[in-house]
Coordinates of C-alpha atoms and ligand atoms in Angstrom, one line a residue:
M1023 CA 124.0 45.3 75.3
K1024 CA 127.4 46.8 74.8
L1025 CA 128.0 50.2 76.4
L1026 CA 130.6 52.9 76.3
V1027 CA 130.6 55.5 79.2
I1028 CA 132.5 58.8 78.6
G1029 CA 134.1 60.5 81.7
S1030 CA 136.4 59.8 84.5
G1031 CA 134.8 60.9 87.8
A1032 CA 133.0 59.3 90.7
R1033 CA 129.7 59.9 88.8
E1034 CA 131.1 57.7 86.0
H1035 CA 132.3 55.1 88.5
A1036 CA 128.7 55.1 90.0
L1037 CA 127.2 54.7 86.5
C1038 CA 129.7 52.0 85.5
R1039 CA 129.1 50.1 88.8
S1040 CA 125.3 50.1 88.3
L1041 CA 125.7 49.1 84.6
S1042 CA 128.1 46.3 85.6
L1043 CA 125.4 44.9 87.8
D1044 CA 122.8 45.0 85.0
P1045 CA 122.3 41.5 83.5
A1046 CA 121.5 43.1 80.1
V1047 CA 125.0 44.6 79.8
T1048 CA 127.3 42.2 78.0
A1049 CA 130.3 44.5 77.6
L1050 CA 131.2 47.7 79.5
H1051 CA 133.8 50.2 78.3
C1052 CA 134.8 53.6 79.7
A1053 CA 137.0 56.3 78.4
P1054 CA 139.1 57.7 79.8
G1055 CA 138.0 56.3 83.2
N1056 CA 140.1 56.0 86.4
A1057 CA 141.7 53.4 88.5
G1058 CA 138.4 52.4 90.2
I1059 CA 136.4 52.2 87.0
A1060 CA 139.1 49.9 85.6
E1061 CA 137.8 47.2 88.0
V1062 CA 134.4 47.1 86.4
A1063 CA 134.9 48.3 82.8
E1064 CA 137.5 48.1 80.1
L1065 CA 139.3 51.5 79.8
H1066 CA 140.2 53.3 76.6
Q1067 CA 142.1 56.4 75.9
V1068 CA 140.2 59.1 74.1
D1069 CA 139.9 62.9 74.1
A1070 CA 136.4 63.1 75.7
L1071 CA 135.9 66.5 74.0
D1072 CA 136.5 65.2 70.5
G1073 CA 133.2 64.0 69.1
K1074 CA 134.7 62.3 66.1
A1075 CA 137.1 60.4 68.2
V1076 CA 134.4 59.3 70.7
A1077 CA 132.2 58.2 67.8
A1078 CA 135.1 56.3 66.2
L1079 CA 135.7 54.5 69.4
A1080 CA 132.0 53.7 69.8
T1081 CA 131.9 52.3 66.3
E1082 CA 135.1 50.2 66.8
L1083 CA 133.6 48.8 70.0
D1084 CA 130.3 48.1 68.2
A1085 CA 128.6 49.9 71.1
D1086 CA 124.8 49.8 71.4
L1087 CA 124.7 52.9 73.6
V1088 CA 127.1 55.7 74.6
V1089 CA 126.5 57.5 77.9
V1090 CA 128.2 60.9 78.0
G1091 CA 128.8 61.7 81.7
P1092 CA 130.3 65.3 82.0
E1093 CA 129.0 68.6 80.8
A1094 CA 132.0 69.7 78.8
P1095 CA 131.7 67.0 76.1
L1096 CA 127.9 67.6 75.9
V1097 CA 128.4 71.3 75.4
A1098 CA 131.0 70.4 72.8
G1099 CA 128.5 68.3 70.8
V1100 CA 129.9 64.8 71.6
A1101 CA 126.4 63.2 71.9
D1102 CA 125.5 64.7 68.4
A1103 CA 128.7 63.2 66.9
V1104 CA 127.8 59.8 68.3
R1105 CA 124.2 60.0 67.0
D1106 CA 125.5 61.1 63.6
A1107 CA 127.5 57.9 63.5
G1108 CA 124.2 55.9 63.9
I1109 CA 124.8 55.0 67.5
P1110 CA 122.2 55.9 70.3
A1111 CA 123.6 58.3 72.8
F1112 CA 122.4 59.2 76.3
G1113 CA 122.9 62.9 76.6
P1114 CA 121.5 66.1 75.1
S1115 CA 122.5 67.8 71.9
K1116 CA 124.9 70.7 71.9
E1117 CA 122.0 73.1 71.6
A1118 CA 120.0 71.6 74.4
A1119 CA 123.1 71.3 76.7
Q1120 CA 123.2 75.2 76.6
L1121 CA 120.7 74.8 79.5
E1122 CA 123.9 74.2 81.5
G1123 CA 126.4 75.8 79.2
S1124 CA 124.9 79.3 79.5
K1125 CA 123.1 80.5 82.6
A1126 CA 121.6 83.4 80.6
F1127 CA 120.1 80.9 78.1
A1128 CA 118.7 78.8 81.0
K1129 CA 117.0 82.0 82.4
E1130 CA 115.5 82.7 79.1
V1131 CA 114.1 79.2 78.7
M1132 CA 112.7 79.4 82.3
A1133 CA 111.0 82.7 81.6
A1134 CA 109.4 81.3 78.4
A1135 CA 108.3 78.2 80.2
G1136 CA 107.0 80.0 83.3
V1137 CA 109.4 78.1 85.5
P1138 CA 110.0 79.7 89.0
T1139 CA 113.6 80.9 89.5
A1140 CA 115.5 83.9 91.1
R1141 CA 114.9 87.3 89.4
S1142 CA 118.0 88.2 87.5
Y1143 CA 119.9 90.5 85.3
V1144 CA 122.4 89.5 82.6
C1145 CA 125.3 92.0 82.6
T1146 CA 128.2 92.6 80.2
T1147 CA 129.5 96.0 81.4
P1148 CA 130.6 97.4 84.8
D1149 CA 127.7 99.9 84.7
E1150 CA 125.2 97.1 84.3
V1151 CA 126.9 95.2 87.1
E1152 CA 126.5 98.2 89.4
V1153 CA 122.8 98.6 88.6
A1154 CA 122.1 94.9 89.2
L1155 CA 124.1 94.7 92.5
D1156 CA 122.4 97.8 93.8
A1157 CA 118.9 96.5 92.7
F1158 CA 119.2 93.2 94.7
G1159 CA 121.4 94.3 97.6
A1160 CA 123.3 91.8 99.8
P1161 CA 123.8 88.9 99.9
Y1162 CA 125.0 89.2 96.3
V1163 CA 124.8 86.3 93.9
V1164 CA 127.1 86.6 90.9
K1165 CA 127.4 83.9 88.3
D1166 CA 129.8 83.5 85.4
D1167 CA 127.6 82.9 82.3
G1168 CA 129.6 80.0 81.0
L1169 CA 130.8 76.6 82.3
A1170 CA 133.2 77.0 85.2
A1171 CA 133.5 73.5 86.8
G1172 CA 131.4 74.5 89.8
K1173 CA 133.5 77.5 90.6
G1174 CA 131.7 80.3 88.6
V1175 CA 129.3 81.3 91.3
V1176 CA 130.1 83.7 94.1
V1177 CA 127.6 84.3 96.9
T1178 CA 128.9 87.0 99.3
G1179 CA 127.8 89.8 101.6
D1180 CA 130.8 91.8 100.5
L1181 CA 130.1 94.3 97.6
E1182 CA 133.8 94.5 96.6
T1183 CA 134.1 90.7 96.3
A1184 CA 130.9 90.6 94.2
R1185 CA 132.0 93.4 92.0
A1186 CA 135.5 91.9 91.5
H1187 CA 134.0 88.5 90.4
A1188 CA 131.5 90.2 88.1
N1189 CA 134.1 92.3 86.4
A1190 CA 136.4 89.3 85.9
C1191 CA 133.8 87.5 83.8
D1192 CA 132.8 88.5 80.2
R1193 CA 129.1 88.0 80.9
V1194 CA 127.5 87.5 84.3
V1195 CA 124.1 86.7 85.6
I1196 CA 123.4 88.7 88.8
E1197 CA 120.4 87.5 90.7
E1198 CA 118.3 87.6 93.8
F1199 CA 119.5 85.6 96.8
L1200 CA 117.3 82.5 97.5
D1201 CA 117.0 81.4 101.1
G1202 CA 116.1 77.9 102.1
P1203 CA 117.4 74.3 101.8
E1204 CA 118.7 73.1 98.5
V1205 CA 117.5 70.0 96.7
S1206 CA 118.8 68.2 93.6
L1207 CA 116.2 66.4 91.5
F1208 CA 117.2 64.6 88.4
A1209 CA 115.0 63.4 85.6
I1210 CA 115.6 61.1 82.7
T1211 CA 113.9 62.3 79.5
D1212 CA 113.7 61.4 75.9
G1213 CA 112.7 65.0 75.0
E1214 CA 109.0 64.4 75.6
T1215 CA 108.4 61.9 78.5
V1216 CA 110.0 62.9 81.8
V1217 CA 110.8 60.3 84.5
P1218 CA 111.9 61.8 87.8
L1219 CA 114.5 60.1 90.0
Q1220 CA 114.7 60.4 93.8
P1221 CA 115.6 63.8 95.3
A1222 CA 119.1 64.2 97.0
Q1223 CA 120.9 66.9 98.8
D1224 CA 124.5 67.9 98.0
F1225 CA 126.9 69.7 100.3
K1226 CA 128.7 72.3 98.1
R1227 CA 130.9 74.1 100.7
A1228 CA 134.3 72.7 101.6
L1229 CA 134.0 72.7 105.4
D1230 CA 131.7 71.5 108.1
G1231 CA 128.7 73.7 108.9
D1232 CA 128.6 74.9 105.2
E1233 CA 131.7 77.1 105.8
G1234 CA 134.6 77.7 103.3
P1235 CA 134.7 78.0 99.6
N1236 CA 132.3 76.4 97.0
T1237 CA 133.4 73.1 95.6
G1238 CA 132.1 70.6 93.0
G1239 CA 130.4 68.8 96.0
M1240 CA 131.7 67.3 99.2
G1241 CA 128.9 64.7 99.9
A1242 CA 125.3 63.9 99.4
Y1243 CA 122.4 61.8 100.8
S1244 CA 119.0 60.5 99.7
P1245 CA 116.1 60.4 100.5
L1246 CA 115.3 63.7 102.2
P1247 CA 113.1 62.9 105.3
W1248 CA 112.4 66.6 105.8
A1249 CA 111.0 67.2 102.4
E1250 CA 107.2 67.5 101.6
A1251 CA 105.7 64.3 100.3
D1252 CA 104.6 66.0 97.0
L1253 CA 108.0 67.7 96.3
V1254 CA 108.8 65.4 93.3
E1255 CA 105.3 65.9 91.8
E1256 CA 105.5 69.7 92.3
V1257 CA 108.9 69.9 90.6
M1258 CA 107.7 67.7 87.8
N1259 CA 104.7 69.9 87.1
T1260 CA 106.3 73.3 87.6
V1261 CA 109.9 72.8 86.5
L1262 CA 110.9 69.6 84.7
Q1263 CA 108.0 69.0 82.3
P1264 CA 107.6 72.6 81.3
T1265 CA 111.3 73.0 80.6
V1266 CA 111.4 69.8 78.5
D1267 CA 108.2 71.0 76.6
E1268 CA 109.8 74.4 75.9
L1269 CA 113.0 73.0 74.5
R1270 CA 111.0 70.6 72.3
R1271 CA 108.8 73.5 71.1
R1272 CA 111.9 75.4 70.1
G1273 CA 113.0 72.4 67.9
T1274 CA 116.0 71.6 70.2
P1275 CA 114.5 68.7 72.3
F1276 CA 116.5 67.8 75.5
S1277 CA 117.1 64.1 75.9
G1278 CA 119.3 62.7 78.6
L1279 CA 119.5 63.7 82.2
L1280 CA 118.0 67.0 83.3
Y1281 CA 119.3 68.1 86.7
A1282 CA 117.2 70.7 88.6
G1283 CA 119.1 72.4 91.4
L1284 CA 116.4 73.9 93.6
A1285 CA 115.9 76.1 96.6
I1286 CA 112.9 75.4 98.8
T1287 CA 112.1 79.0 99.8
S1288 CA 109.4 80.3 102.0
R1289 CA 107.7 81.4 98.7
G1290 CA 107.9 78.0 97.1
V1291 CA 110.3 76.0 95.0
R1292 CA 112.8 78.0 92.8
V1293 CA 115.3 76.8 90.3
I1294 CA 118.9 77.7 91.2
E1295 CA 120.4 76.1 88.2
F1296 CA 120.0 73.4 85.5
N1297 CA 122.6 70.9 84.6
A1298 CA 122.5 68.8 81.5
R1299 CA 124.0 65.6 83.1
F1300 CA 124.0 63.5 86.2
G1301 CA 125.2 65.5 89.3
D1302 CA 128.2 64.5 91.3
P1303 CA 128.1 63.5 94.1
E1304 CA 124.3 63.1 94.1
T1305 CA 124.4 60.4 91.5
Q1306 CA 126.3 58.1 93.8
V1307 CA 123.4 58.1 96.3
V1308 CA 120.6 58.1 93.8
L1309 CA 121.9 55.1 91.9
A1310 CA 122.6 53.3 95.2
R1311 CA 118.9 53.3 95.7
L1312 CA 117.7 52.5 92.2
K1313 CA 116.6 48.9 91.8
T1314 CA 115.6 49.0 88.2
P1315 CA 118.5 47.9 86.0
L1316 CA 120.1 51.1 84.6
A1317 CA 121.0 50.3 81.0
G1318 CA 117.4 49.8 79.7
V1319 CA 116.1 53.1 81.0
L1320 CA 119.1 55.0 79.5
L1321 CA 118.6 53.3 76.2
A1322 CA 114.9 54.1 76.2
A1323 CA 115.7 57.8 76.8
A1324 CA 118.2 57.7 73.9
Q1325 CA 115.8 55.9 71.6
G1326 CA 112.7 58.0 72.5
T1327 CA 110.7 55.2 74.0
L1328 CA 110.5 56.2 77.6
A1329 CA 106.7 56.4 77.5
D1330 CA 106.6 52.6 77.3
F1331 CA 109.1 52.0 80.0
P1332 CA 107.8 50.5 83.3
D1333 CA 107.9 52.6 86.5
L1334 CA 111.3 52.8 88.1
R1335 CA 111.7 50.7 91.3
W1336 CA 113.4 52.2 94.3
S1337 CA 115.0 50.7 97.5
E1338 CA 113.5 51.9 100.8
D1339 CA 117.1 52.2 102.0
A1340 CA 118.9 55.5 102.6
A1341 CA 122.3 56.3 101.0
V1342 CA 125.1 58.6 102.0
T1343 CA 128.3 59.5 100.2
V1344 CA 131.3 61.4 101.6
V1345 CA 133.9 62.9 99.3
I1346 CA 137.6 62.6 100.3
A1347 CA 139.4 65.5 98.7
S1348 CA 143.1 66.2 98.1
H1349 CA 145.3 68.6 100.1
N1350 CA 144.4 72.2 99.2
Y1351 CA 141.2 71.4 97.2
P1352 CA 139.2 73.4 95.9
A1353 CA 142.3 75.6 95.3
T1354 CA 145.0 73.9 93.2
P1355 CA 145.1 70.3 94.6
R1356 CA 148.2 68.3 95.4
T1357 CA 148.1 65.0 93.4
G1358 CA 150.3 61.9 93.2
D1359 CA 149.8 60.9 96.9
P1360 CA 149.3 57.1 97.5
I1361 CA 145.9 56.0 98.7
E1362 CA 145.8 53.1 101.3
G1363 CA 143.0 51.2 102.9
L1364 CA 140.9 50.5 99.8
D1365 CA 141.3 46.7 100.3
E1366 CA 140.3 47.0 103.9
V1367 CA 137.0 48.7 102.9
A1368 CA 136.4 46.0 100.3
A1369 CA 137.1 43.3 102.9
Q1370 CA 135.2 44.7 105.9
D1371 CA 132.5 47.1 104.7
A1372 CA 131.2 45.6 101.4
P1373 CA 128.5 45.3 100.2
H1374 CA 126.9 48.1 102.3
A1375 CA 129.8 50.5 101.8
Y1376 CA 132.1 50.9 98.9
V1377 CA 134.5 53.3 97.4
L1378 CA 133.9 55.1 94.1
H1379 CA 136.9 56.7 92.5
A1380 CA 136.9 60.3 91.4
G1381 CA 140.4 61.4 90.7
T1382 CA 142.7 58.4 90.9
R1383 CA 145.2 56.6 88.7
R1384 CA 147.3 53.5 89.0
E1385 CA 151.1 53.8 89.4
G1386 CA 152.6 50.4 89.4
D1387 CA 151.0 48.5 92.2
A1388 CA 149.8 51.7 93.9
I1389 CA 146.7 53.8 93.4
V1390 CA 147.5 57.5 93.7
S1391 CA 145.4 60.7 93.8
A1392 CA 145.0 62.4 90.5
G1393 CA 142.6 65.2 91.1
G1394 CA 140.8 67.5 93.6
R1395 CA 138.1 65.2 94.6
V1396 CA 139.7 61.8 95.0
L1397 CA 137.2 59.3 96.3
S1398 CA 133.4 59.2 97.0
V1399 CA 132.8 56.7 99.8
T1400 CA 129.2 55.5 99.5
A1401 CA 127.0 53.5 101.9
S1402 CA 123.5 52.3 102.3
G1403 CA 121.4 51.5 105.4
T1404 CA 117.9 51.2 106.6
D1405 CA 118.0 54.8 107.6
L1406 CA 120.3 57.8 107.1
A1407 CA 121.9 57.3 110.5
R1408 CA 122.9 53.8 109.7
A1409 CA 124.1 54.7 106.2
R1410 CA 126.2 57.6 107.6
E1411 CA 127.8 55.3 110.2
R1412 CA 128.8 52.9 107.5
A1413 CA 130.1 55.6 105.2
Y1414 CA 132.2 57.2 107.9
A1415 CA 133.5 53.8 109.1
A1416 CA 134.8 53.2 105.6
V1417 CA 136.2 56.8 105.3
D1418 CA 138.2 56.2 108.5
R1419 CA 140.0 53.2 106.9
I1420 CA 141.3 55.3 104.0
R1421 CA 144.7 56.9 104.3
L1422 CA 145.6 59.7 102.0
D1423 CA 148.2 62.2 103.1
G1424 CA 146.9 65.8 103.5
S1425 CA 143.3 64.8 102.5
H1426 CA 140.2 66.3 104.0
H1427 CA 136.5 65.5 104.1
R1428 CA 133.4 66.9 105.8
T1429 CA 132.3 65.1 108.9
D1430 CA 128.7 66.4 108.9
I1431 CA 127.3 64.9 105.6
A1432 CA 123.6 64.1 106.3
A1433 CA 124.1 64.7 110.0
K1434 CA 121.2 67.1 110.4
A1435 CA 118.8 65.1 108.3
A1436 CA 119.8 61.9 110.2
A1437 CA 119.0 63.6 113.5
G1438 CA 115.6 64.6 112.1
S1439 CA 116.3 68.4 112.0
Ligands
LIG1969 P1 125.6 76.7 90.9 O1 127.0 76.7 90.3 O2 124.6 77.5 90.1 O3 125.1 75.4 91.4 O4 125.7 77.6 92.3 C1 126.6 77.1 93.3 C2 125.9 77.3 94.6 O5 125.7 78.7 94.9 C3 124.5 76.8 94.8 O6 124.5 75.4 95.1 C4 124.0 77.6 95.9 O7 124.4 77.2 97.1 C5 124.6 79.0 95.6 N1 123.6 79.8 94.9 C6 123.5 79.9 93.5 N2 122.5 80.7 93.2 C7 122.0 81.2 94.4 C8 120.9 82.1 94.7 N3 120.2 82.7 93.8 N4 120.7 82.3 96.0 C9 121.4 81.7 97.0 N5 122.4 80.8 96.7 C10 122.7 80.6 95.5
LIG1970 N1 126.5 68.4 92.6 C1 126.7 69.5 91.8 C2 126.9 69.2 90.4 O1 127.0 68.1 89.9 O2 127.0 70.2 89.6

């Protein structure tokens, strides 16, 4: 099977790593990719948002499947353009990707499907904003309606900050604050059959102890030893299957990866958000635990044959990933700094720990930082404590001037609290 993966982050590196280990994959291409992905896939230059260009590249490569990683191309209709060219694509249509592209649309689908989520108002004027902020009170949750690369949400106790963010957006969703731990549960679907993956937890804030600004994600782990045994089944029945059924009923079936961001509140599971693609950095730990070769299940989703696909097989091992971010991230990051120590990790920590590249590029013989999140150091172990030790041992070998990372990824879960 010949595959083309679209994207350039650690999620795409994790996808390409798994695909490169799949015996069914005979050729692996990625566009635009990064310096790490170049070690497992052949890179191509393409504007990932240009559906015609992606479809042309897939045709030229004679690809059997195109996997679209990030949300922006999905919302731009890139998966549709690939399918229009007669090539199977893993990823939802432009219409179905609105589940991530518009928070107001997602709320409407959830209401129609009876999916539990925070109560909310959609506001377009300062007056509506005032009414909504007043109705819910502090802490305020204010969400830009559209895609904002993980930076559209403000959760604050300060009314002025909430008001300022709301009034800076054209359209906002203001909602009730959900208390309780967060879980990310992904499902692969062909628009009808839904196959859940293993739950993971992401660390969204920049600093230890969940302090500091929101980021795209600073680390993740799986499994969740503290979660109820029936969590996946409950989310399947109350969230994932009803949402997929509702989109099919509307004539805009969702195929690809449905990401449910959940809060486990005292009143039960509530959806915080949907995404229309694999999450980053959770994918790094979920795929580290998946034993079933990846290409076949992605192709089955793209071709509508998931109902016949054998049950997924999972490793009993735990996995932890720690993101190394550039100086100043999540504000404007400094880039172009050389990264050292990658060879040492490969020599001393493999195969249990390895480095997935997020924002990197090659400059001559050097690999330099090229984005806010630079690396996602991933490790497995018989339990979370062992996986964490290995991940942090590898993190300690990496040298990147000005970089920062959290030191408490999976710490509480590993300690059993
Ligand atoms: P999102 O971009 O929707 O993932 O939101 C980013 C983060 O904001 C989430 O991971 C939560 O930590 C937080 N958040 C979003 N919505 C709520 C809510 N209703 N109550 C509490 N926290 C929230
Ligand atoms: N881990 C958060 C996201 O992928 O949106």
